[in-house]
XYZ file of C-alpha atoms in Angstrom:
786
model
C 178.173 49.523 124.249
C 176.953 46.254 122.962
C 173.535 47.365 123.277
C 174.106 50.713 121.359
C 176.191 48.633 118.738
C 173.110 46.162 118.027
C 170.645 49.018 118.174
C 172.400 51.377 115.406
C 172.462 47.873 113.469
C 168.706 47.482 113.799
C 168.421 51.471 112.138
C 170.835 51.056 109.321
C 169.486 47.908 108.239
C 165.457 48.769 108.619
C 167.057 52.312 106.507
C 168.701 50.239 103.866
C 165.231 48.194 103.200
C 163.541 51.486 103.437
C 165.991 52.172 100.072
C 165.898 49.339 98.560
C 162.020 49.769 98.892
C 161.882 53.066 97.492
C 161.772 53.420 93.487
C 161.099 56.502 90.980
C 157.715 56.849 89.601
C 157.820 56.733 86.043
C 154.103 57.339 84.782
C 150.828 57.985 87.249
C 147.211 55.665 86.024
C 144.188 56.971 87.995
C 141.355 54.230 87.477
C 137.556 54.790 88.042
C 137.036 59.193 86.897
C 133.911 59.452 86.146
C 132.953 62.898 86.308
C 135.746 64.498 87.909
C 138.890 65.113 84.867
C 142.403 63.213 85.393
C 144.187 66.402 85.694
C 141.691 67.909 88.603
C 142.952 64.759 90.332
C 146.771 65.014 89.401
C 146.456 68.696 90.844
C 145.881 67.042 94.234
C 148.917 64.871 94.257
C 151.752 65.454 96.433
C 154.517 63.570 93.970
C 154.470 63.567 90.023
C 156.667 61.491 87.886
C 160.617 61.426 88.634
C 159.682 61.194 92.703
C 160.427 58.157 94.405
C 157.994 56.709 95.984
C 157.390 54.241 99.444
C 154.771 54.013 101.940
C 154.851 57.515 103.593
C 154.009 58.656 99.831
C 150.941 56.613 99.551
C 149.585 57.437 102.687
C 150.549 61.231 101.562
C 148.414 60.452 98.516
C 145.367 59.034 99.977
C 145.025 62.101 102.665
C 145.305 64.470 100.060
C 142.742 62.869 98.035
C 140.345 62.363 101.256
C 140.547 65.750 101.541
C 139.053 66.744 98.508
C 135.480 65.256 99.210
C 135.646 63.724 96.087
C 136.128 60.245 96.611
C 134.511 57.687 99.296
C 137.280 55.185 98.490
C 141.115 55.080 97.539
C 143.762 52.421 97.124
C 147.750 53.386 96.062
C 149.886 50.741 94.742
C 153.055 50.814 92.359
C 153.838 48.099 89.777
C 156.693 48.441 87.790
C 157.178 51.763 88.468
C 153.953 52.528 87.889
C 151.509 54.605 90.130
C 148.673 53.062 90.316
C 145.055 55.013 92.285
C 141.828 53.737 91.824
C 139.214 55.644 92.621
C 135.307 55.284 93.839
C 133.785 58.989 93.184
C 131.231 60.123 95.141
C 127.930 61.171 93.488
C 127.387 63.870 91.606
C 124.133 65.975 92.248
C 121.852 65.478 89.950
C 119.169 67.714 91.766
C 118.425 69.437 95.142
C 114.687 70.120 96.173
C 113.689 72.485 99.272
C 109.986 72.554 99.666
C 107.443 73.603 102.329
C 108.843 76.504 103.584
C 107.539 80.378 103.457
C 108.510 83.571 102.486
C 108.471 84.812 106.087
C 111.476 82.360 106.921
C 113.837 81.800 104.211
C 113.899 83.900 101.134
C 114.569 81.774 98.020
C 117.639 84.133 97.053
C 119.071 83.665 100.162
C 119.027 79.983 99.996
C 119.909 79.479 96.557
C 122.848 81.392 97.525
C 123.478 79.199 100.303
C 123.416 76.169 98.917
C 125.821 77.643 96.009
C 128.403 78.729 98.354
C 127.924 75.138 100.352
C 128.594 73.520 96.869
C 125.066 71.578 97.228
C 124.089 72.339 94.012
C 123.201 70.570 90.655
C 126.980 69.099 89.249
C 128.682 69.527 92.353
C 129.868 66.436 93.615
C 127.787 65.091 96.604
C 129.290 65.715 100.678
C 126.862 64.012 103.400
C 129.011 66.669 105.843
C 127.821 69.985 104.453
C 123.986 68.495 103.420
C 123.779 68.138 107.726
C 125.419 71.472 107.619
C 122.727 72.504 105.649
C 120.138 71.552 107.652
C 121.506 72.408 110.954
C 121.873 76.036 109.745
C 118.292 75.804 108.661
C 117.042 74.675 111.953
C 119.238 77.449 113.527
C 117.079 80.012 111.408
C 113.662 78.534 112.388
C 114.559 78.250 115.890
C 115.785 81.838 115.770
C 112.338 82.969 114.450
C 110.168 81.247 116.230
C 109.398 77.608 114.840
C 110.921 75.351 117.685
C 108.597 72.715 116.366
C 110.844 72.528 113.010
C 111.452 69.300 111.271
C 113.419 68.882 107.980
C 113.334 65.180 106.282
C 116.142 64.568 103.629
C 115.595 61.981 101.128
C 118.478 60.689 99.118
C 118.524 58.751 95.945
C 121.620 57.602 94.462
C 120.982 56.091 90.116
C 122.864 53.587 88.479
C 124.735 56.458 86.716
C 126.439 57.294 90.474
C 124.137 60.868 90.466
C 122.646 61.810 93.703
C 118.949 63.562 93.959
C 118.084 65.043 97.286
C 115.071 66.625 98.364
C 114.464 68.335 102.012
C 110.927 68.695 103.075
C 110.664 71.002 105.726
C 107.506 70.978 108.256
C 107.758 74.259 109.658
C 104.639 73.844 112.505
C 103.354 77.138 114.799
C 105.661 79.799 115.460
C 105.705 80.195 119.315
C 103.762 83.312 119.844
C 104.564 85.988 123.087
C 102.138 85.247 125.747
C 103.611 88.105 128.400
C 106.707 90.081 128.095
C 107.986 92.587 131.022
C 110.501 94.592 131.850
C 112.094 95.472 135.726
C 115.014 97.136 136.886
C 113.882 100.804 135.304
C 112.814 103.413 137.613
C 113.204 106.529 134.510
C 111.258 105.576 132.019
C 107.850 103.329 132.417
C 107.347 99.425 130.654
C 105.120 100.404 128.253
C 107.319 103.014 126.601
C 110.372 100.321 126.470
C 107.962 97.740 125.188
C 107.219 100.204 122.644
C 110.699 99.805 121.358
C 111.016 96.474 120.449
C 109.085 94.953 117.114
C 107.383 91.777 119.146
C 105.655 91.450 121.882
C 101.924 91.065 123.154
C 99.536 91.156 120.743
C 98.152 94.428 119.858
C 94.549 94.985 118.562
C 93.365 92.100 116.246
C 93.504 94.318 112.943
C 96.701 95.965 113.445
C 98.167 92.778 115.268
C 96.980 90.737 111.479
C 99.528 93.024 109.934
C 102.609 93.787 112.407
C 102.553 89.882 113.568
C 103.635 91.610 117.048
C 102.804 88.244 119.041
C 105.468 86.231 117.063
C 108.107 85.112 118.752
C 111.521 86.159 117.100
C 114.937 85.696 118.819
C 116.615 87.771 115.509
C 113.670 90.458 116.581
C 114.063 90.347 120.366
C 117.724 91.047 120.109
C 117.051 94.211 118.017
C 114.920 95.484 120.426
C 117.312 94.574 123.113
C 119.832 97.220 121.080
C 117.279 99.399 120.404
C 116.366 99.822 124.170
C 120.595 100.171 124.706
C 120.028 102.904 122.216
C 117.274 104.694 123.616
C 118.727 104.805 127.190
C 122.514 106.101 125.744
C 121.205 108.537 123.265
C 119.008 109.979 126.916
C 122.494 109.992 128.786
C 121.931 106.607 130.996
C 126.046 105.962 129.390
C 126.025 102.945 132.348
C 123.150 101.284 130.847
C 122.816 97.295 131.365
C 120.920 94.361 130.306
C 121.067 92.074 133.213
C 118.907 89.258 131.956
C 116.923 87.676 129.435
C 114.580 84.943 130.365
C 112.980 83.381 128.121
C 110.481 80.597 128.980
C 108.902 78.199 126.285
C 105.931 76.458 126.557
C 105.921 72.355 126.852
C 104.171 72.457 123.640
C 106.435 75.074 121.704
C 103.158 77.462 121.728
C 104.204 79.865 123.751
C 106.515 81.553 124.957
C 107.127 84.636 128.056
C 109.624 86.782 128.039
C 111.636 88.764 131.091
C 114.463 91.604 131.071
C 116.189 92.424 133.715
C 118.021 95.715 133.075
C 120.454 98.551 135.136
C 119.502 102.164 134.031
C 122.809 103.817 135.859
C 123.273 107.662 136.064
C 122.006 110.096 134.047
C 124.860 112.368 131.718
C 124.822 115.435 131.616
C 126.983 117.723 128.859
C 130.194 119.478 129.822
C 132.325 121.847 127.970
C 131.565 122.403 124.341
C 135.227 122.994 122.056
C 134.970 123.593 118.139
C 138.866 122.716 116.794
C 140.100 122.949 113.314
C 139.400 124.719 110.110
C 136.175 127.093 110.500
C 135.919 128.909 107.210
C 134.157 132.103 107.493
C 132.043 130.221 110.396
C 132.443 131.815 113.942
C 131.792 129.962 116.960
C 128.677 132.165 117.864
C 127.456 130.997 114.871
C 128.096 127.009 114.659
C 126.764 127.005 117.880
C 123.343 128.172 117.302
C 123.422 124.980 114.989
C 123.395 123.026 118.184
C 120.775 122.286 119.610
C 122.073 121.346 122.605
C 124.123 123.424 125.247
C 126.443 122.970 128.304
C 124.569 121.599 131.338
C 122.000 119.736 128.871
C 120.978 116.048 129.337
C 123.492 113.960 126.995
C 121.072 113.102 123.933
C 123.314 110.733 121.618
C 120.556 111.739 119.251
C 120.833 115.389 119.206
C 124.664 115.288 118.810
C 124.468 113.523 116.043
C 121.731 115.664 113.909
C 123.818 118.603 115.214
C 126.238 117.441 113.821
C 124.797 117.001 110.898
C 123.425 120.666 110.291
C 127.247 121.724 110.580
C 127.775 119.609 108.332
C 125.078 120.583 105.961
C 126.399 124.158 106.223
C 129.959 122.992 104.587
C 128.565 120.616 101.991
C 125.948 123.337 101.081
C 129.351 125.198 100.192
C 130.320 122.812 98.042
C 133.057 121.075 100.423
C 131.306 117.863 99.836
C 134.323 115.520 101.707
C 133.870 117.610 104.623
C 134.568 116.082 108.397
C 133.070 116.847 111.333
C 133.812 114.453 114.112
C 133.680 114.565 117.645
C 135.264 113.578 120.509
C 134.215 113.231 123.942
C 135.612 113.058 127.321
C 133.739 111.048 130.151
C 134.000 112.151 134.090
C 132.261 109.068 135.809
C 132.679 111.105 139.080
C 130.370 114.076 138.305
C 128.549 112.264 135.844
C 129.771 114.618 132.525
C 130.356 114.471 128.896
C 133.215 116.788 127.442
C 132.747 117.624 123.800
C 135.336 118.997 121.291
C 133.711 119.389 117.271
C 136.604 119.449 114.430
C 135.902 120.186 111.336
C 137.903 119.936 108.431
C 136.271 121.119 105.437
C 138.700 119.492 102.234
C 138.175 121.420 99.138
C 135.302 122.196 97.483
C 134.001 120.633 95.344
C 132.149 121.128 91.469
C 129.805 118.936 89.652
C 131.465 118.112 86.443
C 128.696 115.957 84.867
C 125.205 114.733 85.173
C 123.968 111.809 83.727
C 120.637 110.384 83.868
C 119.331 106.409 82.892
C 116.844 104.822 82.366
C 114.118 106.886 81.318
C 113.489 105.215 77.602
C 110.179 107.791 77.254
C 110.855 110.528 79.115
C 113.192 113.184 77.923
C 116.258 113.796 79.706
C 114.326 117.654 80.289
C 111.952 116.577 82.553
C 114.140 115.450 85.115
C 117.286 118.210 84.611
C 114.622 120.894 85.649
C 114.099 118.575 88.652
C 117.417 118.736 89.866
C 118.434 121.676 92.053
C 122.199 122.226 91.636
C 123.807 122.002 87.634
C 126.531 121.179 85.765
C 129.979 123.841 86.779
C 127.606 124.043 89.945
C 129.081 123.476 93.327
C 128.361 120.713 94.829
C 124.961 120.687 97.928
C 123.560 117.722 99.722
C 120.814 119.507 100.437
C 119.560 120.660 97.268
C 120.442 117.039 95.496
C 118.220 115.265 98.275
C 115.037 118.111 97.385
C 116.221 116.600 93.717
C 115.142 112.964 94.054
C 112.557 113.886 95.969
C 111.243 115.861 93.750
C 112.054 113.551 90.855
C 110.226 111.075 92.707
C 106.984 113.217 93.377
C 106.728 113.514 89.542
C 104.927 110.244 89.510
C 107.022 108.971 86.210
C 109.511 106.997 88.337
C 108.949 103.732 90.730
C 112.160 104.389 91.610
C 114.902 106.613 91.841
C 118.956 106.167 92.862
C 121.594 108.611 92.854
C 124.860 107.933 93.008
C 128.712 110.101 93.529
C 131.818 108.985 91.346
C 135.171 111.317 91.371
C 136.460 111.743 88.993
C 139.653 110.461 88.007
C 142.375 112.750 88.243
C 141.087 115.477 89.926
C 140.362 116.145 93.283
C 137.285 119.222 93.303
C 135.325 117.299 90.543
C 132.996 114.622 90.413
C 130.413 113.325 88.654
C 126.354 112.253 89.848
C 124.528 109.311 87.982
C 121.008 109.098 88.388
C 119.030 106.432 87.693
C 115.285 106.047 87.446
C 112.994 103.365 86.624
C 109.529 104.098 85.033
C 106.575 103.637 85.860
C 103.117 103.136 84.324
C 101.851 106.258 83.323
C 99.040 106.901 81.255
C 96.456 104.401 79.755
C 94.728 104.272 76.920
C 90.731 102.241 77.460
C 88.085 101.869 75.109
C 85.458 99.293 76.224
C 82.148 98.732 78.422
C 82.173 99.155 82.239
C 79.756 99.158 85.049
C 80.055 100.559 88.920
C 77.702 100.604 91.323
C 76.859 104.099 91.315
C 76.114 104.637 87.474
C 75.395 101.551 85.892
C 76.944 99.892 82.961
C 78.875 103.202 80.571
C 80.558 102.687 77.434
C 84.521 104.851 78.109
C 86.735 106.142 75.526
C 89.387 108.112 76.961
C 93.272 108.801 76.888
C 95.135 109.385 79.888
C 98.787 110.516 80.337
C 100.656 112.379 83.132
C 103.592 111.766 80.875
C 102.548 112.981 77.386
C 105.291 111.936 74.757
C 108.146 112.108 78.017
C 107.376 116.047 78.030
C 106.130 116.290 81.537
C 103.071 117.710 80.706
C 99.596 116.524 81.338
C 96.919 115.093 78.391
C 93.908 113.494 78.831
C 90.382 112.928 76.701
C 87.567 111.353 77.582
C 84.246 110.103 76.568
C 82.444 108.722 79.493
C 78.663 107.197 79.217
C 75.687 105.559 80.821
C 72.500 105.709 82.542
C 73.142 108.564 84.696
C 75.803 111.040 83.201
C 77.859 111.380 80.377
C 81.146 113.071 80.253
C 83.443 114.730 77.139
C 86.521 116.275 78.258
C 90.122 117.688 77.076
C 92.380 118.672 79.456
C 95.978 119.974 78.927
C 98.998 121.131 81.587
C 102.333 122.255 81.254
C 103.824 122.335 84.675
C 106.617 123.759 83.405
C 105.451 126.524 81.395
C 108.439 129.296 82.029
C 111.575 128.671 82.958
C 110.534 129.560 86.333
C 108.384 126.592 86.839
C 105.011 127.994 86.110
C 102.140 126.217 84.964
C 99.532 126.561 82.881
C 96.309 124.399 81.847
C 93.003 124.239 79.630
C 90.127 122.383 78.850
C 86.896 121.908 77.437
C 83.861 120.137 78.262
C 80.330 118.801 78.234
C 79.100 117.173 80.963
C 75.209 115.418 81.252
C 74.215 114.550 84.609
C 70.737 112.732 85.402
C 70.585 113.035 89.348
C 67.745 110.628 89.852
C 69.736 107.807 88.769
C 72.245 108.630 91.350
C 69.776 108.981 94.470
C 70.243 112.257 95.071
C 67.166 114.179 93.442
C 65.382 114.180 90.374
C 66.723 116.861 87.358
C 69.164 116.935 84.808
C 71.687 119.380 84.256
C 73.520 120.066 81.286
C 76.461 121.741 81.090
C 79.593 122.587 79.033
C 82.397 125.425 79.098
C 85.789 125.716 79.296
C 88.819 126.237 81.829
C 92.152 127.931 82.253
C 94.507 127.952 85.013
C 97.944 129.468 85.848
C 100.230 128.084 88.600
C 103.129 130.056 89.922
C 105.751 128.169 92.586
C 105.756 130.213 96.070
C 108.866 127.902 98.098
C 110.148 124.420 96.654
C 106.800 122.285 98.348
C 104.794 125.547 97.692
C 102.810 126.851 94.823
C 99.551 129.095 94.246
C 97.319 129.040 90.961
C 94.409 130.795 90.296
C 91.679 129.131 87.118
C 88.925 131.023 85.292
C 86.431 128.028 84.540
C 83.166 129.608 82.047
C 80.113 127.403 81.462
C 76.389 127.230 80.092
C 74.766 125.184 82.650
C 70.448 124.019 80.920
C 68.693 122.758 84.401
C 65.859 120.465 83.802
C 63.660 119.471 87.353
C 60.957 116.656 86.610
C 59.532 116.725 90.125
C 57.885 119.806 92.138
C 60.920 120.479 95.150
C 59.256 121.025 98.303
C 61.970 123.611 99.287
C 61.237 127.048 98.121
C 64.941 128.175 96.871
C 64.929 124.624 94.571
C 61.579 125.609 93.861
C 63.253 129.262 93.003
C 66.744 127.818 91.137
C 64.267 125.796 88.549
C 61.809 128.472 87.530
C 64.639 130.861 87.267
C 66.142 128.606 84.307
C 69.972 130.506 85.510
C 72.406 129.653 82.703
C 75.787 130.868 82.721
C 77.899 130.616 84.877
C 81.894 132.467 85.597
C 83.827 130.728 88.761
C 86.949 132.316 89.524
C 89.200 129.442 91.482
C 92.256 130.247 93.633
C 94.288 127.386 95.285
C 97.329 126.836 97.793
C 98.986 123.781 97.729
C 102.425 122.100 99.464
C 103.438 118.940 98.819
C 106.619 117.104 99.984
C 105.790 113.046 100.287
C 108.467 110.843 99.075
C 106.633 108.863 96.620
C 103.489 109.547 94.453
C 102.193 106.449 94.429
C 103.233 104.784 97.695
C 104.358 107.708 100.023
C 105.414 106.454 103.407
C 106.540 110.191 104.535
C 105.660 113.743 103.899
C 102.908 115.659 103.876
C 100.038 117.137 101.562
C 97.909 120.121 101.585
C 95.086 122.036 99.238
C 93.447 125.019 100.328
C 90.665 125.676 97.266
C 88.319 128.852 96.933
C 86.349 129.363 94.427
C 83.991 131.687 93.703
C 81.008 132.177 91.175
C 81.388 136.038 89.552
C 78.545 137.906 90.161
C 78.705 139.079 86.205
C 76.997 135.651 85.576
C 73.944 134.391 87.052
C 75.493 132.042 90.101
C 75.890 133.508 93.472
C 77.858 131.292 95.708
C 81.624 130.604 96.783
C 82.962 126.940 97.881
C 86.428 126.603 99.943
C 88.254 122.765 100.677
C 90.519 122.369 103.148
C 92.624 119.082 102.485
C 95.166 116.526 104.648
C 97.089 113.906 104.010
C 100.230 112.649 105.411
C 102.130 109.979 106.358
C 104.251 108.623 108.367
C 106.583 105.156 108.477
C 106.535 102.396 111.318
C 108.345 99.213 111.664
C 108.224 96.259 109.545
C 107.028 98.321 106.563
C 104.238 99.979 107.751
C 102.733 103.206 107.193
C 100.008 105.514 108.849
C 98.038 107.841 106.702
C 95.666 110.294 108.105
C 93.526 112.292 105.686
C 91.334 115.049 106.520
C 88.682 117.426 104.327
C 86.846 120.118 105.100
C 84.528 121.678 102.481
C 81.888 124.080 102.840
C 79.761 125.871 100.549
C 76.964 129.300 100.588
C 75.560 131.572 98.054
C 75.526 135.073 98.517
C 74.551 138.328 97.733
C 70.792 137.204 98.505
C 71.292 134.061 96.426
C 70.861 130.665 97.944
C 73.722 127.844 96.957
C 72.249 125.729 93.899
C 70.841 122.447 94.863
C 72.974 120.909 92.576
C 76.708 122.341 93.969
C 75.791 120.589 97.069
C 77.966 118.713 99.121
C 77.878 114.167 98.829
C 79.036 111.751 101.464
C 79.152 107.728 101.374
C 81.187 105.848 99.132
C 84.858 104.947 97.938
C 85.839 108.287 97.714
C 84.391 109.448 101.161
C 83.232 107.127 104.684
C 83.276 103.789 103.088
C 80.676 100.801 104.335
C 78.217 103.626 103.729
C 76.358 103.646 100.036
C 77.571 106.078 97.532
C 75.844 109.591 97.755
C 73.851 108.284 100.397
C 74.722 110.763 104.210
C 72.824 113.528 105.030
C 69.192 115.027 104.758
C 66.263 113.336 102.703
C 64.316 114.663 100.524
C 60.580 114.132 102.146
C 57.202 113.507 100.959
C 54.150 115.270 102.569
C 51.926 112.147 103.461
C 48.355 112.285 102.006
C 45.436 111.784 104.853
C 43.858 108.555 103.619
C 39.837 108.211 103.818
C 39.171 105.612 106.419
C 37.036 103.123 106.361
C 35.557 103.133 110.081
C 35.541 106.780 111.576
C 37.756 107.367 113.557
C 39.058 110.467 115.693
C 40.372 113.701 114.328
C 44.223 114.726 114.312
C 45.350 116.109 117.313
C 45.790 120.115 117.234
C 49.378 120.925 117.321
C 50.619 117.351 116.522
C 51.919 117.033 112.943
C 51.895 114.571 110.310
C 55.726 113.616 109.796
C 56.002 113.184 106.240
C 57.627 109.957 104.656
C 61.249 109.779 103.584
C 61.953 109.085 99.434
C 65.264 107.540 100.665
C 67.089 110.444 98.031
C 69.918 112.373 99.771
C 69.740 116.241 100.001
C 73.235 117.028 99.955
C 74.570 119.638 102.198
C 76.871 123.145 102.602
C 79.118 121.513 104.891
C 81.145 118.652 104.143
C 83.689 117.041 107.206
C 85.249 113.790 105.950
C 88.310 112.146 108.052
C 90.647 108.937 107.568
C 93.321 107.016 109.575
C 94.704 103.975 107.253
C 98.293 101.322 108.242
C 99.152 100.744 105.046
C 101.113 97.614 104.476
C 103.372 95.732 101.239
C 101.793 92.625 100.536
C 104.942 90.710 101.674
C 103.213 87.101 100.457
C 103.147 88.055 96.988
C 106.943 87.752 95.205
C 106.158 90.282 93.100
C 103.906 92.918 95.263
C 105.540 96.069 94.693
C 102.981 97.476 93.135
C 100.048 96.360 95.537
C 99.403 97.716 99.029
C 96.814 95.991 101.561
C 95.520 98.670 104.321
C 92.972 98.524 107.574
C 90.940 101.975 107.401
C 88.722 103.964 110.217
C 86.698 106.500 108.094
C 84.605 108.979 110.058
C 82.873 111.938 108.357
C 79.011 113.774 107.778
C 77.052 115.869 105.919
C 74.980 118.745 107.246
C 72.316 120.742 105.186
C 73.186 123.937 106.225
C 76.603 124.562 107.253
C 75.601 126.330 110.398
C 73.532 122.487 111.770
C 76.667 120.585 112.359
C 75.825 117.464 114.635
C 77.979 114.949 116.134
C 75.295 112.707 116.445
C 75.114 113.109 112.033
C 78.542 111.759 112.312
C 78.788 108.257 110.527
C 82.270 105.854 110.861
C 82.903 102.681 109.722
C 86.362 100.297 109.551
C 87.734 98.120 107.170
C 90.494 96.543 104.901
C 91.193 97.255 101.111
C 93.553 96.647 98.469
C 94.894 98.574 96.177
C 96.854 97.719 92.814
C 99.048 99.687 90.209
C 97.938 97.842 86.948
C 99.078 98.600 83.213
C 95.159 100.267 82.846
C 95.309 101.904 85.963
C 94.805 101.848 89.873
C 92.329 99.611 90.568
C 90.924 98.443 93.868
C 88.745 97.097 96.161
C 87.212 97.866 100.008
C 85.164 95.736 102.390
C 83.501 97.506 105.333
C 81.370 97.870 108.067
C 79.784 101.161 109.338
C 80.234 100.924 113.288
C 78.469 103.921 113.748
C 75.108 104.461 111.643
C 71.735 105.286 112.122
C 68.038 103.738 110.966
C 67.575 104.603 107.581
C 70.917 104.829 106.352
C 71.642 103.053 103.115
C 75.112 100.413 103.566
C 77.398 98.798 101.546
C 80.544 96.706 102.888
C 82.108 96.029 99.739
C 82.915 97.760 96.298
C 85.066 97.734 93.475
C 86.987 101.122 91.732
C 89.134 101.626 88.780
C 91.112 104.662 89.445
C 91.031 104.734 93.061
C 94.348 104.669 94.937
C 94.791 105.302 99.294
């Protein structure tokens, strides 16, 4: 009892003492502030004037201020009921520079956002822990992308004004390259098919690998590939698919890596019952079943199910039900490996277009864009029509970007607004000056070319070109919407003079003057047919005797008038005018020199261009063109209407107009100084080639390219680089096509949409050539794109 009384007495005395130490705060004095305001400090304090001060309060103040990370030293005391807080601020950031990093790993905008979010920007209080955290994060980014030799050196300097300058010097080293990549445990699909699901792997053919950098290791890309493989198996019906192990072995020098992936495929699932539920409106179940790309007992493929649900949804959205919901519920039977499907449809309300607004078109008239939009204000919503409308606007070639947004009209559940945002691009050029071409020599050029004349969508071309080989004066006008139904009209006049000798094709001159008139009609949204009539008068002058009897006759006949009828069909589903990434462009042209004039010949030309998107923003482009030209009604094809090959628009790597059969000159027997044996009977004297191409009746050209944006440049949206292979031949006679005459080349090309027009160059190397072929490994062009 006595012990308890003593303890109570001690506690009482301590409490009494602490009460005597506590004193109210009359004012607060803050010392040592340079950058941080007094108000900011007061806002962090756990006390204010009038509160009692004691040792416990002092600890609370120190703890609260340290948590701000603004101060490196804090002292708290009280004198005469004045709370004194003495502070030493952490330095504030004068600058922070991150140098020697590549945009392939870290984007500048992303880095700046990270610095700002971590408080490591100019004017902020320096926090060493945050800087160390940033360095750790940067190293993690580099190692995740295969840069295991990453080293980051920090330099910190503090000036007399307590400002800190920070420099982070990044030494990236080299990215680890994949030596081998293998997948084990697969039975259903072969390893090569699975490896193609990954963006990374063992190196491709060296030209392709230059663009894809496929052998550059990246954990991010590896994880993405694994997810792609999981999706691939699930979409193929293997719902129990698992990745058991991913093993990566890095070499001691951190320069190469081996990857081994162990998988378990599991069992294949099939589709069980298929049911429909919800509001089908006026559609029968059988009608909706026809939209499904699968049926009962088919292998369960998620991609097909997704596509089928979208097809059903399109039926309703195209009827105006913009916000219809089509969902599927699945029920899995693991015993018999089947999946039952229940498709639930909720159309919701019909939706009408309230307003269509267009912004960004400072030059192009609204009507030019609106006529490409397949729905109108007051009309029912259609998702398919809108998608097609965006593609049609892009195909105009007037805009570098087209976007569309949908917004609901406030207070109305059945009305929406459509907002189109376009970004205009260069559509016309005015040029005056001198230029030089390897094929035509020095040239004086004056011209106006505008595909969007005065913003009307019409095309106007005025041109004057004069060089040692050619003179060309022309006027051309085209209106693609001559009628409301999309009928087009075009007309033009021209005057041309050509000196073929300067083009290394023959020794003749031809003057041609005339006019053209054309009309086109849309058949579908992507296809058109058209006809054009071209009338001209020609003056042909031959300077040297042609040895071919038909050429001699054509030089002597002096045919002067030509009336040519052209019929054409075209299809265009490309997603962009300048740099398409998917879709096709096909054309078929037939032209006939009508017998009411002097010439009798016809030409048929078929062309095909297709584009296929790959990974890493790569695009595969396939192009082909076949041309056939012949005379009729007892006349030969005029020799100046033949096809020629070689050069930037044909088979690159070979000189301009150099392919095909060549002209020969007869061998002139020389008088021997010493008598020799007489000519052997039956053995002809072979004439010598002049080197000039004769041209031909049949032309075949094909090209395959891999096209890539230039990722190492910041502003490169108007630039592309490609690796290509060209193949083709020119046959003198249509019946004389010979595989032995094919020429093949490969190379690299660059294209840039400059303000004065498309600019490009290529470097090419012939792979299949013959002796006597004239090659050209480099050429520079203005007005050519891929």
